[in-house]
PDB file of C-alpha atoms in Angstrom:
ATOM      1  CA  UNK A1176     -84.708 -59.742 -25.664  1.00 45.00           C
ATOM      2  CA  UNK A1177     -81.242 -58.419 -26.985  1.00 41.00           C
ATOM      3  CA  UNK A1178     -80.928 -62.175 -28.794  1.00 43.00           C
ATOM      4  CA  UNK A1179     -84.210 -61.197 -30.236  1.00 42.00           C
ATOM      5  CA  UNK A1180     -83.100 -57.873 -31.358  1.00 43.00           C
ATOM      6  CA  UNK A1181     -79.660 -58.806 -32.259  1.00 44.00           C
ATOM      7  CA  UNK A1182     -81.363 -61.305 -34.870  1.00 43.00           C
ATOM      8  CA  UNK A1183     -83.423 -58.084 -35.985  1.00 43.00           C
ATOM      9  CA  UNK A1184     -79.982 -56.406 -36.473  1.00 43.00           C
ATOM     10  CA  UNK A1185     -79.610 -58.923 -38.498  1.00 42.00           C
ATOM     11  CA  UNK A1186     -81.370 -57.455 -40.997  1.00 41.00           C
ATOM     12  CA  UNK A1187     -79.920 -54.199 -41.485  1.00 43.00           C
ATOM     13  CA  UNK A1188     -77.278 -55.828 -43.427  1.00 37.00           C
ATOM     14  CA  UNK A1189     -77.812 -53.988 -46.580  1.00 37.00           C
ATOM     15  CA  UNK A1190     -75.255 -53.299 -48.511  1.00 35.00           C
ATOM     16  CA  UNK A1191     -73.400 -49.675 -49.194  1.00 36.00           C
ATOM     17  CA  UNK A1192     -71.335 -49.543 -52.256  1.00 38.00           C
ATOM     18  CA  UNK A1193     -68.316 -48.217 -51.211  1.00 36.00           C
ATOM     19  CA  UNK A1194     -67.328 -45.403 -53.642  1.00 33.00           C
ATOM     20  CA  UNK A1195     -65.079 -42.687 -54.110  1.00 34.00           C
ATOM     21  CA  UNK A1196     -66.718 -39.348 -52.599  1.00 34.00           C
ATOM     22  CA  UNK A1197     -66.617 -36.983 -54.754  1.00 35.00           C
ATOM     23  CA  UNK A1198     -68.409 -34.113 -52.809  1.00 35.00           C
ATOM     24  CA  UNK A1199     -65.781 -31.424 -51.966  1.00 36.00           C
ATOM     25  CA  UNK A1200     -65.126 -31.016 -55.192  1.00 34.00           C
ATOM     26  CA  UNK A1201     -69.404 -30.873 -56.313  1.00 35.00           C
ATOM     27  CA  UNK A1202     -69.842 -28.453 -53.111  1.00 37.00           C
ATOM     28  CA  UNK A1203     -67.303 -26.464 -53.038  1.00 38.00           C
ATOM     29  CA  UNK A1204     -63.720 -27.492 -50.326  1.00 36.00           C
ATOM     30  CA  UNK A1205     -63.722 -24.327 -48.135  1.00 36.00           C
ATOM     31  CA  UNK A1206     -67.228 -25.135 -47.981  1.00 40.00           C
ATOM     32  CA  UNK A1207     -67.364 -28.868 -46.829  1.00 41.00           C
ATOM     33  CA  UNK A1208     -64.295 -27.735 -44.305  1.00 38.00           C
ATOM     34  CA  UNK A1209     -66.427 -25.073 -42.389  1.00 39.00           C
ATOM     35  CA  UNK A1210     -69.323 -27.172 -42.227  1.00 41.00           C
ATOM     36  CA  UNK A1211     -67.614 -29.634 -40.861  1.00 40.00           C
ATOM     37  CA  UNK A1212     -65.923 -27.076 -38.176  1.00 38.00           C
ATOM     38  CA  UNK A1213     -69.168 -26.375 -37.073  1.00 39.00           C
ATOM     39  CA  UNK A1214     -69.966 -29.286 -36.535  1.00 40.00           C
ATOM     40  CA  UNK A1215     -67.119 -30.402 -34.216  1.00 40.00           C
ATOM     41  CA  UNK A1216     -67.780 -27.204 -32.491  1.00 38.00           C
ATOM     42  CA  UNK A1217     -71.769 -27.854 -32.268  1.00 40.00           C
ATOM     43  CA  UNK A1218     -70.540 -31.371 -30.150  1.00 47.00           C
ATOM     44  CA  UNK A1219     -68.919 -29.493 -27.308  1.00 68.00           C
ATOM     45  CA  UNK A1220     -71.236 -27.417 -27.120  1.00 85.00           C
ATOM     46  CA  UNK A1221     -73.982 -27.042 -25.407  1.00 92.00           C
ATOM     47  CA  UNK A1222     -77.669 -28.688 -26.875  1.00 95.00           C
ATOM     48  CA  UNK A1223     -80.717 -26.274 -27.551  1.00 94.00           C
ATOM     49  CA  UNK A1224     -82.059 -27.716 -30.298  1.00 96.00           C
ATOM     50  CA  UNK A1225     -82.494 -30.809 -32.040  1.00 98.00           C
ATOM     51  CA  UNK A1226     -83.867 -32.500 -35.367  1.00 98.00           C
ATOM     52  CA  UNK A1227     -85.213 -36.228 -36.808  1.00 98.00           C
ATOM     53  CA  UNK A1228     -84.664 -37.654 -40.304  1.00 98.00           C
ATOM     54  CA  UNK A1229     -86.882 -40.400 -40.971  1.00 98.00           C
ATOM     55  CA  UNK A1230     -85.202 -41.818 -44.510  1.00 97.00           C
ATOM     56  CA  UNK A1231     -86.862 -44.544 -47.050  1.00 93.00           C
ATOM     57  CA  UNK A1232     -89.686 -45.453 -48.955  1.00 92.00           C
ATOM     58  CA  UNK A1233     -91.939 -47.859 -46.847  1.00 92.00           C
ATOM     59  CA  UNK A1234     -92.839 -45.028 -44.550  1.00 95.00           C
ATOM     60  CA  UNK A1235     -93.707 -42.585 -47.374  1.00 94.00           C
ATOM     61  CA  UNK A1236     -95.503 -45.515 -49.455  1.00 94.00           C
ATOM     62  CA  UNK A1237     -97.433 -46.170 -46.030  1.00 94.00           C
ATOM     63  CA  UNK A1238     -96.157 -50.323 -46.334  1.00 93.00           C
ATOM     64  CA  UNK A1239     -94.146 -49.276 -42.812  1.00 92.00           C
ATOM     65  CA  UNK A1240     -95.303 -46.543 -39.937  1.00 95.00           C
ATOM     66  CA  UNK A1241     -92.770 -43.743 -38.515  1.00 96.00           C
ATOM     67  CA  UNK A1242     -92.744 -44.219 -34.909  1.00 97.00           C
ATOM     68  CA  UNK A1243     -89.360 -43.321 -34.086  1.00 98.00           C
ATOM     69  CA  UNK A1244     -90.121 -39.034 -34.717  1.00 98.00           C
ATOM     70  CA  UNK A1245     -92.226 -39.943 -31.264  1.00 98.00           C
ATOM     71  CA  UNK A1246     -89.815 -41.487 -29.462  1.00 98.00           C
ATOM     72  CA  UNK A1247     -87.400 -39.026 -30.008  1.00 98.00           C
ATOM     73  CA  UNK A1248     -90.558 -36.289 -29.281  1.00 97.00           C
ATOM     74  CA  UNK A1249     -90.488 -37.533 -25.730  1.00 96.00           C
ATOM     75  CA  UNK A1250     -86.958 -38.349 -25.328  1.00 97.00           C
ATOM     76  CA  UNK A1251     -86.369 -34.589 -26.945  1.00 96.00           C
ATOM     77  CA  UNK A1252     -89.447 -33.077 -24.121  1.00 93.00           C
ATOM     78  CA  UNK A1253     -87.617 -34.838 -21.182  1.00 92.00           C
ATOM     79  CA  UNK A1254     -84.503 -34.122 -21.271  1.00 93.00           C
ATOM     80  CA  UNK A1255     -85.744 -30.114 -21.701  1.00 91.00           C
ATOM     81  CA  UNK A1256     -84.890 -30.610 -25.887  1.00 94.00           C
ATOM     82  CA  UNK A1257     -86.468 -28.108 -27.993  1.00 94.00           C
ATOM     83  CA  UNK A1258     -87.062 -30.928 -31.181  1.00 97.00           C
ATOM     84  CA  UNK A1259     -87.757 -28.290 -33.986  1.00 97.00           C
ATOM     85  CA  UNK A1260     -87.968 -30.123 -36.979  1.00 98.00           C
ATOM     86  CA  UNK A1261     -88.903 -33.810 -38.122  1.00 98.00           C
ATOM     87  CA  UNK A1262     -88.961 -34.924 -41.965  1.00 98.00           C
ATOM     88  CA  UNK A1263     -89.703 -37.480 -43.839  1.00 98.00           C
ATOM     89  CA  UNK A1264     -87.454 -37.508 -47.406  1.00 97.00           C
ATOM     90  CA  UNK A1265     -87.159 -41.024 -49.929  1.00 95.00           C
ATOM     91  CA  UNK A1266     -84.012 -43.479 -50.755  1.00 94.00           C
ATOM     92  CA  UNK A1267     -82.438 -40.485 -52.425  1.00 95.00           C
ATOM     93  CA  UNK A1268     -79.430 -39.816 -51.845  1.00 96.00           C
ATOM     94  CA  UNK A1269     -79.492 -36.131 -53.602  1.00 97.00           C
ATOM     95  CA  UNK A1270     -82.217 -35.623 -50.903  1.00 97.00           C
ATOM     96  CA  UNK A1271     -80.487 -36.981 -47.988  1.00 98.00           C
ATOM     97  CA  UNK A1272     -77.409 -34.687 -48.827  1.00 98.00           C
ATOM     98  CA  UNK A1273     -79.295 -32.261 -48.877  1.00 98.00           C
ATOM     99  CA  UNK A1274     -81.236 -33.027 -45.596  1.00 98.00           C
ATOM    100  CA  UNK A1275     -78.780 -33.603 -43.489  1.00 98.00           C
ATOM    101  CA  UNK A1276     -76.670 -30.929 -44.519  1.00 98.00           C
ATOM    102  CA  UNK A1277     -79.016 -28.480 -43.810  1.00 98.00           C
ATOM    103  CA  UNK A1278     -80.264 -29.743 -40.434  1.00 98.00           C
ATOM    104  CA  UNK A1279     -76.409 -30.204 -39.166  1.00 98.00           C
ATOM    105  CA  UNK A1280     -76.142 -26.242 -39.715  1.00 98.00           C
ATOM    106  CA  UNK A1281     -79.070 -25.583 -38.233  1.00 98.00           C
ATOM    107  CA  UNK A1282     -79.653 -27.276 -34.572  1.00 98.00           C
ATOM    108  CA  UNK A1283     -77.553 -28.622 -32.280  1.00 97.00           C
ATOM    109  CA  UNK A1284     -78.612 -32.451 -32.201  1.00 98.00           C
ATOM    110  CA  UNK A1285     -79.702 -34.975 -35.416  1.00 98.00           C
ATOM    111  CA  UNK A1286     -80.648 -38.027 -35.828  1.00 98.00           C
ATOM    112  CA  UNK A1287     -81.849 -40.303 -38.490  1.00 98.00           C
ATOM    113  CA  UNK A1288     -83.908 -43.431 -38.840  1.00 97.00           C
ATOM    114  CA  UNK A1289     -83.558 -45.441 -42.122  1.00 94.00           C
ATOM    115  CA  UNK A1290     -81.373 -46.753 -44.929  1.00 90.00           C
ATOM    116  CA  UNK A1291     -78.627 -49.267 -43.013  1.00 89.00           C
ATOM    117  CA  UNK A1292     -80.182 -52.345 -44.137  1.00 72.00           C
ATOM    118  CA  UNK A1293     -79.181 -54.998 -46.642  1.00 65.00           C
ATOM    119  CA  UNK A1294     -80.847 -53.678 -49.638  1.00 68.00           C
ATOM    120  CA  UNK A1295     -79.556 -51.515 -52.793  1.00 72.00           C
ATOM    121  CA  UNK A1296     -82.172 -48.789 -51.307  1.00 77.00           C
ATOM    122  CA  UNK A1297     -80.432 -47.950 -48.281  1.00 79.00           C
ATOM    123  CA  UNK A1298     -77.617 -45.504 -49.004  1.00 92.00           C
ATOM    124  CA  UNK A1299     -77.744 -43.498 -45.379  1.00 96.00           C
ATOM    125  CA  UNK A1300     -73.670 -44.065 -44.331  1.00 96.00           C
ATOM    126  CA  UNK A1301     -72.802 -43.505 -48.059  1.00 95.00           C
ATOM    127  CA  UNK A1302     -75.200 -40.413 -49.404  1.00 97.00           C
ATOM    128  CA  UNK A1303     -74.353 -39.056 -44.869  1.00 98.00           C
ATOM    129  CA  UNK A1304     -70.044 -39.257 -46.014  1.00 97.00           C
ATOM    130  CA  UNK A1305     -70.848 -37.634 -49.127  1.00 97.00           C
ATOM    131  CA  UNK A1306     -72.286 -34.820 -47.841  1.00 98.00           C
ATOM    132  CA  UNK A1307     -69.909 -34.048 -45.810  1.00 98.00           C
ATOM    133  CA  UNK A1308     -66.762 -35.273 -47.703  1.00 97.00           C
ATOM    134  CA  UNK A1309     -65.989 -38.109 -45.835  1.00 97.00           C
ATOM    135  CA  UNK A1310     -65.221 -41.802 -47.243  1.00 95.00           C
ATOM    136  CA  UNK A1311     -66.288 -44.693 -46.077  1.00 95.00           C
ATOM    137  CA  UNK A1312     -64.131 -47.233 -43.456  1.00 96.00           C
ATOM    138  CA  UNK A1313     -64.651 -50.482 -42.072  1.00 95.00           C
ATOM    139  CA  UNK A1314     -63.975 -49.439 -38.561  1.00 96.00           C
ATOM    140  CA  UNK A1315     -62.455 -52.418 -37.040  1.00 95.00           C
ATOM    141  CA  UNK A1316     -63.847 -52.141 -33.601  1.00 95.00           C
ATOM    142  CA  UNK A1317     -67.591 -52.304 -34.998  1.00 95.00           C
ATOM    143  CA  UNK A1318     -66.752 -55.812 -36.745  1.00 94.00           C
ATOM    144  CA  UNK A1319     -64.537 -57.306 -34.046  1.00 95.00           C
ATOM    145  CA  UNK A1320     -68.161 -56.763 -32.203  1.00 95.00           C
ATOM    146  CA  UNK A1321     -70.404 -58.073 -34.348  1.00 92.00           C
ATOM    147  CA  UNK A1322     -68.663 -60.739 -35.256  1.00 93.00           C
ATOM    148  CA  UNK A1323     -68.337 -61.580 -31.815  1.00 93.00           C
ATOM    149  CA  UNK A1324     -71.927 -60.362 -31.317  1.00 93.00           C
ATOM    150  CA  UNK A1325     -73.936 -61.644 -34.151  1.00 88.00           C
ATOM    151  CA  UNK A1326     -75.053 -64.924 -35.945  1.00 83.00           C
ATOM    152  CA  UNK A1327     -75.431 -65.837 -38.752  1.00 79.00           C
ATOM    153  CA  UNK A1328     -78.925 -66.599 -39.892  1.00 84.00           C
ATOM    154  CA  UNK A1329     -80.795 -69.975 -40.535  1.00 89.00           C
ATOM    155  CA  UNK A1330     -80.751 -69.328 -43.844  1.00 90.00           C
ATOM    156  CA  UNK A1331     -76.871 -69.365 -43.535  1.00 87.00           C
ATOM    157  CA  UNK A1332     -75.791 -72.626 -42.458  1.00 87.00           C
ATOM    158  CA  UNK A1333     -72.556 -72.660 -43.478  1.00 89.00           C
ATOM    159  CA  UNK A1334     -70.971 -69.309 -43.197  1.00 90.00           C
ATOM    160  CA  UNK A1335     -68.274 -68.557 -42.088  1.00 89.00           C
ATOM    161  CA  UNK A1336     -66.163 -65.264 -40.934  1.00 90.00           C
ATOM    162  CA  UNK A1337     -62.596 -66.202 -42.804  1.00 90.00           C
ATOM    163  CA  UNK A1338     -63.971 -67.440 -46.007  1.00 93.00           C
ATOM    164  CA  UNK A1339     -64.852 -65.123 -48.334  1.00 92.00           C
ATOM    165  CA  UNK A1340     -68.350 -64.918 -50.049  1.00 89.00           C
ATOM    166  CA  UNK A1341     -71.388 -62.898 -50.551  1.00 86.00           C
ATOM    167  CA  UNK A1342     -72.770 -62.688 -47.304  1.00 86.00           C
ATOM    168  CA  UNK A1343     -69.831 -61.831 -45.881  1.00 88.00           C
ATOM    169  CA  UNK A1344     -69.197 -58.794 -47.535  1.00 87.00           C
ATOM    170  CA  UNK A1345     -72.838 -57.282 -47.146  1.00 86.00           C
ATOM    171  CA  UNK A1346     -72.140 -57.601 -43.093  1.00 87.00           C
ATOM    172  CA  UNK A1347     -68.680 -56.187 -43.905  1.00 89.00           C
ATOM    173  CA  UNK A1348     -70.634 -53.075 -45.153  1.00 86.00           C
ATOM    174  CA  UNK A1349     -72.770 -52.409 -42.377  1.00 87.00           C
ATOM    175  CA  UNK A1350     -69.265 -51.307 -40.432  1.00 92.00           C
ATOM    176  CA  UNK A1351     -68.127 -49.006 -43.161  1.00 94.00           C
ATOM    177  CA  UNK A1352     -69.328 -46.246 -41.587  1.00 96.00           C
ATOM    178  CA  UNK A1353     -68.596 -42.172 -43.022  1.00 97.00           C
ATOM    179  CA  UNK A1354     -64.775 -41.426 -40.833  1.00 97.00           C
ATOM    180  CA  UNK A1355     -63.299 -38.106 -40.222  1.00 97.00           C
ATOM    181  CA  UNK A1356     -59.297 -38.633 -39.674  1.00 95.00           C
ATOM    182  CA  UNK A1357     -58.844 -35.326 -38.295  1.00 95.00           C
ATOM    183  CA  UNK A1358     -61.640 -36.251 -35.051  1.00 96.00           C
ATOM    184  CA  UNK A1359     -61.077 -38.627 -32.156  1.00 96.00           C
ATOM    185  CA  UNK A1360     -62.835 -42.225 -32.646  1.00 96.00           C
ATOM    186  CA  UNK A1361     -64.696 -42.446 -30.089  1.00 94.00           C
ATOM    187  CA  UNK A1362     -66.365 -38.964 -31.068  1.00 95.00           C
ATOM    188  CA  UNK A1363     -67.789 -40.388 -34.435  1.00 96.00           C
ATOM    189  CA  UNK A1364     -68.060 -44.395 -34.021  1.00 97.00           C
ATOM    190  CA  UNK A1365     -70.111 -45.188 -30.273  1.00 97.00           C
ATOM    191  CA  UNK A1366     -71.309 -47.627 -28.311  1.00 96.00           C
ATOM    192  CA  UNK A1367     -74.133 -47.882 -26.558  1.00 95.00           C
ATOM    193  CA  UNK A1368     -75.104 -51.211 -25.461  1.00 92.00           C
ATOM    194  CA  UNK A1369     -72.649 -53.668 -24.580  1.00 91.00           C
ATOM    195  CA  UNK A1370     -74.751 -56.177 -26.124  1.00 92.00           C
ATOM    196  CA  UNK A1371     -75.278 -54.701 -29.047  1.00 93.00           C
ATOM    197  CA  UNK A1372     -72.748 -54.630 -31.874  1.00 93.00           C
ATOM    198  CA  UNK A1373     -74.837 -51.805 -33.637  1.00 92.00           C
ATOM    199  CA  UNK A1374     -72.684 -48.407 -33.699  1.00 95.00           C
ATOM    200  CA  UNK A1375     -73.938 -45.000 -33.140  1.00 97.00           C
ATOM    201  CA  UNK A1376     -72.403 -43.183 -36.261  1.00 97.00           C
ATOM    202  CA  UNK A1377     -71.975 -39.327 -35.271  1.00 98.00           C
ATOM    203  CA  UNK A1378     -70.451 -37.681 -38.319  1.00 98.00           C
ATOM    204  CA  UNK A1379     -69.870 -33.560 -38.756  1.00 97.00           C
ATOM    205  CA  UNK A1380     -69.808 -33.746 -35.126  1.00 96.00           C
ATOM    206  CA  UNK A1381     -74.102 -33.267 -34.671  1.00 97.00           C
ATOM    207  CA  UNK A1382     -75.292 -35.968 -37.047  1.00 98.00           C
ATOM    208  CA  UNK A1383     -75.595 -39.768 -35.634  1.00 98.00           C
ATOM    209  CA  UNK A1384     -77.114 -41.968 -37.803  1.00 98.00           C
ATOM    210  CA  UNK A1385     -78.633 -44.515 -36.168  1.00 97.00           C
ATOM    211  CA  UNK A1386     -81.147 -47.792 -37.523  1.00 95.00           C
ATOM    212  CA  UNK A1387     -85.273 -47.413 -39.061  1.00 95.00           C
ATOM    213  CA  UNK A1388     -86.009 -50.876 -36.623  1.00 94.00           C
ATOM    214  CA  UNK A1389     -87.894 -49.475 -33.358  1.00 96.00           C
ATOM    215  CA  UNK A1390     -86.467 -51.415 -30.952  1.00 95.00           C
ATOM    216  CA  UNK A1391     -82.959 -51.330 -32.070  1.00 95.00           C
ATOM    217  CA  UNK A1392     -83.809 -46.885 -32.693  1.00 97.00           C
ATOM    218  CA  UNK A1393     -85.184 -46.920 -28.953  1.00 98.00           C
ATOM    219  CA  UNK A1394     -82.817 -48.934 -27.586  1.00 97.00           C
ATOM    220  CA  UNK A1395     -79.986 -46.500 -28.825  1.00 97.00           C
ATOM    221  CA  UNK A1396     -81.307 -43.377 -28.259  1.00 98.00           C
ATOM    222  CA  UNK A1397     -81.256 -44.065 -24.662  1.00 97.00           C
ATOM    223  CA  UNK A1398     -77.780 -45.184 -24.715  1.00 97.00           C
ATOM    224  CA  UNK A1399     -76.795 -41.950 -26.058  1.00 97.00           C
ATOM    225  CA  UNK A1400     -78.728 -39.706 -23.159  1.00 95.00           C
ATOM    226  CA  UNK A1401     -75.641 -40.285 -20.356  1.00 94.00           C
ATOM    227  CA  UNK A1402     -73.059 -38.764 -23.311  1.00 94.00           C
ATOM    228  CA  UNK A1403     -76.228 -35.949 -23.817  1.00 95.00           C
ATOM    229  CA  UNK A1404     -76.771 -34.618 -20.369  1.00 93.00           C
ATOM    230  CA  UNK A1405     -73.947 -32.878 -19.187  1.00 92.00           C
ATOM    231  CA  UNK A1406     -75.011 -31.489 -22.530  1.00 93.00           C
ATOM    232  CA  UNK A1407     -78.089 -29.425 -21.390  1.00 91.00           C
ATOM    233  CA  UNK A1408     -78.937 -26.361 -20.169  1.00 79.00           C
ATOM    234  CA  UNK A1409     -80.409 -27.798 -17.324  1.00 74.00           C
ATOM    235  CA  UNK A1410     -77.610 -31.009 -16.830  1.00 71.00           C
ATOM    236  CA  UNK A1411     -79.960 -32.528 -14.621  1.00 68.00           C
ATOM    237  CA  UNK A1412     -82.745 -34.063 -17.630  1.00 62.00           C
ATOM    238  CA  UNK A1413     -85.368 -32.298 -15.974  1.00 69.00           C
ATOM    239  CA  UNK A1414     -87.600 -31.878 -18.818  1.00 75.00           C
ATOM    240  CA  UNK A1415     -90.390 -29.769 -19.987  1.00 86.00           C
ATOM    241  CA  UNK A1416     -93.756 -29.198 -17.343  1.00 91.00           C
ATOM    242  CA  UNK A1417     -96.475 -29.383 -19.377  1.00 94.00           C
ATOM    243  CA  UNK A1418     -99.508 -28.804 -17.492  1.00 96.00           C
ATOM    244  CA  UNK A1419    -103.157 -30.137 -19.132  1.00 96.00           C
ATOM    245  CA  UNK A1420    -106.420 -28.511 -18.326  1.00 96.00           C
ATOM    246  CA  UNK A1421    -109.384 -29.198 -19.931  1.00 96.00           C
ATOM    247  CA  UNK A1422    -112.309 -27.715 -20.963  1.00 95.00           C
ATOM    248  CA  UNK A1423    -115.693 -28.186 -21.715  1.00 95.00           C
ATOM    249  CA  UNK A1424    -115.913 -25.137 -23.954  1.00 94.00           C
ATOM    250  CA  UNK A1425    -115.379 -25.187 -28.168  1.00 93.00           C
ATOM    251  CA  UNK A1426    -111.954 -23.809 -28.805  1.00 93.00           C
ATOM    252  CA  UNK A1427    -113.302 -21.138 -30.826  1.00 93.00           C
ATOM    253  CA  UNK A1428    -114.668 -19.810 -27.094  1.00 94.00           C
ATOM    254  CA  UNK A1429    -111.481 -19.552 -25.498  1.00 95.00           C
ATOM    255  CA  UNK A1430    -109.369 -18.699 -28.639  1.00 95.00           C
ATOM    256  CA  UNK A1431    -110.068 -14.913 -26.816  1.00 95.00           C
ATOM    257  CA  UNK A1432    -108.065 -15.730 -23.759  1.00 96.00           C
ATOM    258  CA  UNK A1433    -105.696 -17.936 -25.097  1.00 96.00           C
ATOM    259  CA  UNK A1434    -104.208 -14.990 -27.156  1.00 96.00           C
ATOM    260  CA  UNK A1435    -104.049 -12.879 -24.095  1.00 96.00           C
ATOM    261  CA  UNK A1436    -102.576 -15.211 -22.621  1.00 96.00           C
ATOM    262  CA  UNK A1437    -100.066 -16.389 -24.604  1.00 96.00           C
ATOM    263  CA  UNK A1438     -98.785 -12.363 -25.068  1.00 96.00           C
ATOM    264  CA  UNK A1439     -97.559 -12.205 -21.855  1.00 94.00           C
ATOM    265  CA  UNK A1440     -96.996 -15.979 -21.430  1.00 95.00           C
ATOM    266  CA  UNK A1441     -94.770 -16.245 -23.714  1.00 94.00           C
ATOM    267  CA  UNK A1442     -91.562 -13.649 -22.942  1.00 95.00           C
ATOM    268  CA  UNK A1443     -92.315 -16.099 -19.676  1.00 93.00           C
ATOM    269  CA  UNK A1444     -91.014 -18.630 -22.035  1.00 92.00           C
ATOM    270  CA  UNK A1445     -94.039 -20.601 -21.047  1.00 95.00           C
ATOM    271  CA  UNK A1446     -96.325 -21.410 -24.600  1.00 95.00           C
ATOM    272  CA  UNK A1447     -99.876 -21.951 -24.251  1.00 96.00           C
ATOM    273  CA  UNK A1448    -101.643 -24.546 -26.652  1.00 95.00           C
ATOM    274  CA  UNK A1449    -105.679 -25.559 -27.788  1.00 94.00           C
ATOM    275  CA  UNK A1450    -105.688 -29.565 -28.823  1.00 93.00           C
ATOM    276  CA  UNK A1451    -109.542 -30.397 -30.207  1.00 92.00           C
ATOM    277  CA  UNK A1452    -110.427 -34.037 -28.786  1.00 91.00           C
ATOM    278  CA  UNK A1453    -112.774 -34.999 -32.000  1.00 88.00           C
ATOM    279  CA  UNK A1454    -116.473 -35.873 -30.207  1.00 87.00           C
ATOM    280  CA  UNK A1455    -115.399 -36.544 -26.693  1.00 90.00           C
ATOM    281  CA  UNK A1456    -116.559 -33.705 -23.834  1.00 88.00           C
ATOM    282  CA  UNK A1457    -113.452 -32.134 -23.448  1.00 93.00           C
ATOM    283  CA  UNK A1458    -110.762 -30.361 -25.161  1.00 94.00           C
ATOM    284  CA  UNK A1459    -107.521 -29.737 -23.965  1.00 95.00           C
ATOM    285  CA  UNK A1460    -105.412 -26.594 -22.814  1.00 96.00           C
ATOM    286  CA  UNK A1461    -101.826 -26.798 -22.363  1.00 96.00           C
ATOM    287  CA  UNK A1462     -98.879 -24.507 -20.914  1.00 96.00           C
ATOM    288  CA  UNK A1463     -95.231 -25.481 -21.386  1.00 94.00           C
ATOM    289  CA  UNK A1464     -92.280 -24.386 -20.426  1.00 92.00           C
ATOM    290  CA  UNK A1465     -89.161 -24.404 -17.580  1.00 88.00           C
ATOM    291  CA  UNK A1466     -90.739 -21.070 -15.521  1.00 90.00           C
ATOM    292  CA  UNK A1467     -92.716 -23.483 -12.932  1.00 91.00           C
ATOM    293  CA  UNK A1468     -93.301 -21.031 -10.638  1.00 94.00           C
ATOM    294  CA  UNK A1469     -94.947 -18.905 -13.546  1.00 95.00           C
ATOM    295  CA  UNK A1470     -96.734 -21.554 -14.421  1.00 95.00           C
ATOM    296  CA  UNK A1471     -98.331 -22.958 -11.538  1.00 96.00           C
ATOM    297  CA  UNK A1472     -99.732 -19.864 -10.406  1.00 96.00           C
ATOM    298  CA  UNK A1473    -101.612 -19.403 -14.053  1.00 96.00           C
ATOM    299  CA  UNK A1474    -103.486 -22.198 -12.779  1.00 97.00           C
ATOM    300  CA  UNK A1475    -106.132 -21.055 -11.115  1.00 97.00           C
ATOM    301  CA  UNK A1476    -106.693 -18.136 -13.752  1.00 96.00           C
ATOM    302  CA  UNK A1477    -107.094 -20.416 -16.804  1.00 97.00           C
ATOM    303  CA  UNK A1478    -109.524 -22.602 -14.844  1.00 96.00           C
ATOM    304  CA  UNK A1479    -111.463 -20.069 -14.789  1.00 97.00           C
ATOM    305  CA  UNK A1480    -111.429 -18.406 -18.123  1.00 96.00           C
ATOM    306  CA  UNK A1481    -111.292 -21.558 -19.794  1.00 96.00           C
ATOM    307  CA  UNK A1482    -114.458 -23.395 -17.460  1.00 95.00           C
ATOM    308  CA  UNK A1483    -112.449 -26.417 -16.468  1.00 94.00           C
ATOM    309  CA  UNK A1484    -110.021 -27.929 -14.476  1.00 95.00           C
ATOM    310  CA  UNK A1485    -106.600 -29.630 -14.411  1.00 96.00           C
ATOM    311  CA  UNK A1486    -106.093 -32.772 -14.972  1.00 94.00           C
ATOM    312  CA  UNK A1487    -102.899 -35.833 -15.066  1.00 93.00           C
ATOM    313  CA  UNK A1488    -103.875 -37.209 -18.447  1.00 90.00           C
ATOM    314  CA  UNK A1489    -106.165 -36.415 -21.736  1.00 89.00           C
ATOM    315  CA  UNK A1490    -109.417 -37.365 -21.191  1.00 84.00           C
ATOM    316  CA  UNK A1491    -108.996 -38.227 -17.113  1.00 85.00           C
ATOM    317  CA  UNK A1492    -112.872 -35.949 -16.827  1.00 83.00           C
ATOM    318  CA  UNK A1493    -114.221 -37.259 -19.985  1.00 81.00           C
ATOM    319  CA  UNK A1494    -117.989 -38.535 -19.263  1.00 71.00           C
ATOM    320  CA  UNK A1495    -118.016 -35.936 -16.511  1.00 61.00           C
ATOM    321  CA  UNK A1496    -120.445 -33.592 -18.374  1.00 51.00           C
ATOM    322  CA  UNK A1497    -121.648 -31.142 -15.183  1.00 44.00           C
ATOM    323  CA  UNK A1498    -119.467 -28.370 -15.543  1.00 42.00           C
ATOM    324  CA  UNK A1499    -120.412 -27.922 -19.647  1.00 40.00           C
ATOM    325  CA  UNK A1500    -122.934 -25.002 -20.400  1.00 38.00           C
ATOM    326  CA  UNK A1501    -125.937 -26.096 -21.065  1.00 32.00           C
TER     327      UNK A1501
END
C-alpha cells in the first residue's frame, strides 16, 4: 500500500521559491512575535477548536473534488474537537497569508491541505513562512528520509542523488520547510509514519501543513492522533455522541417543537439539528453533545413529539411508511 503512496508522493515535488521573506517588515515585527508566542502557547494547551484550510485552484475550478475536509471533519468529531471553520482558497500568496494567520489566531488546531507539490503554483510552504516571518530551510532529517524511502520515477532512470540536476533541486524543495530556530525541531517537523518521508510541518505552534493527495492526507492526519489525544478535554478521545431520530413529518411541522427543545438543550451543551432528506420517506432530527445521560433522557420525548423513532443510520427505515400521517 505504502509503496503506492510513495509513488503518489513523488508528484508532490513542486518547486518552492527560496525567497528572503519580508513579512516582519510588512506586518510589523511586534505583530509577528506576538503571533508566534501565541501559537507556541496553543501548542502545549488543550485543543477545543479546529479549522481546515484547503488550498488549490484545482478545487475552486472544479477539476478536483475536496474530500480532505470531510475526512478531517469526521476525525475531529470522533475526538470531540469542535471543527469551527473550513475554507477553500486559491493558490494565491496573499490569500494564504491572510487566512492562515487569522485561523492560527482564532483556533487551537489548524490544518492546511494542498499546495506543496512540484509546480510553480504550489506556494503553501513559502506563503506560510512569510505569514509568520520565517525562512525556508532544508531539513536534513527529512532529506535523508526522502533519499532512503523514495524512488525516482520511471521517467527519470538516470537520476542520481549525488549529481546536481533540475530534478534534484525540485526534490530538495519538498523538504525546504518553514523553520523557527527558537522552537524545538520535534515540535515543528513531525514524522507520523515510518513508511513515509513526508513530514507534517507545524508552524506557529498550531498550523499543520499537509499534502492535498487524499490517501496521504488521511494517513498523516491519523498519524497525528497520538500527539493530539493528551491535549483533548477528554484524553481518551471518546468524542461526541450523535443521536439520530427519524421522522416522517415535514421540517415545518416539527420546527416549533425543535425550537423549544434547542432552548432547553443548548445550555447543557447539546445541539439540536434538523435535516431534510429530499425525495425520501423520512427526515432526520439529531442530538449532538457529550452529556450522554441527558441526551438519552430526551429520546422518548423527541420520538413522541416528532412522531419518529431512533435509528442507527439515516435511511434505516426508508420504505416503512406505516408511521406516516395520512
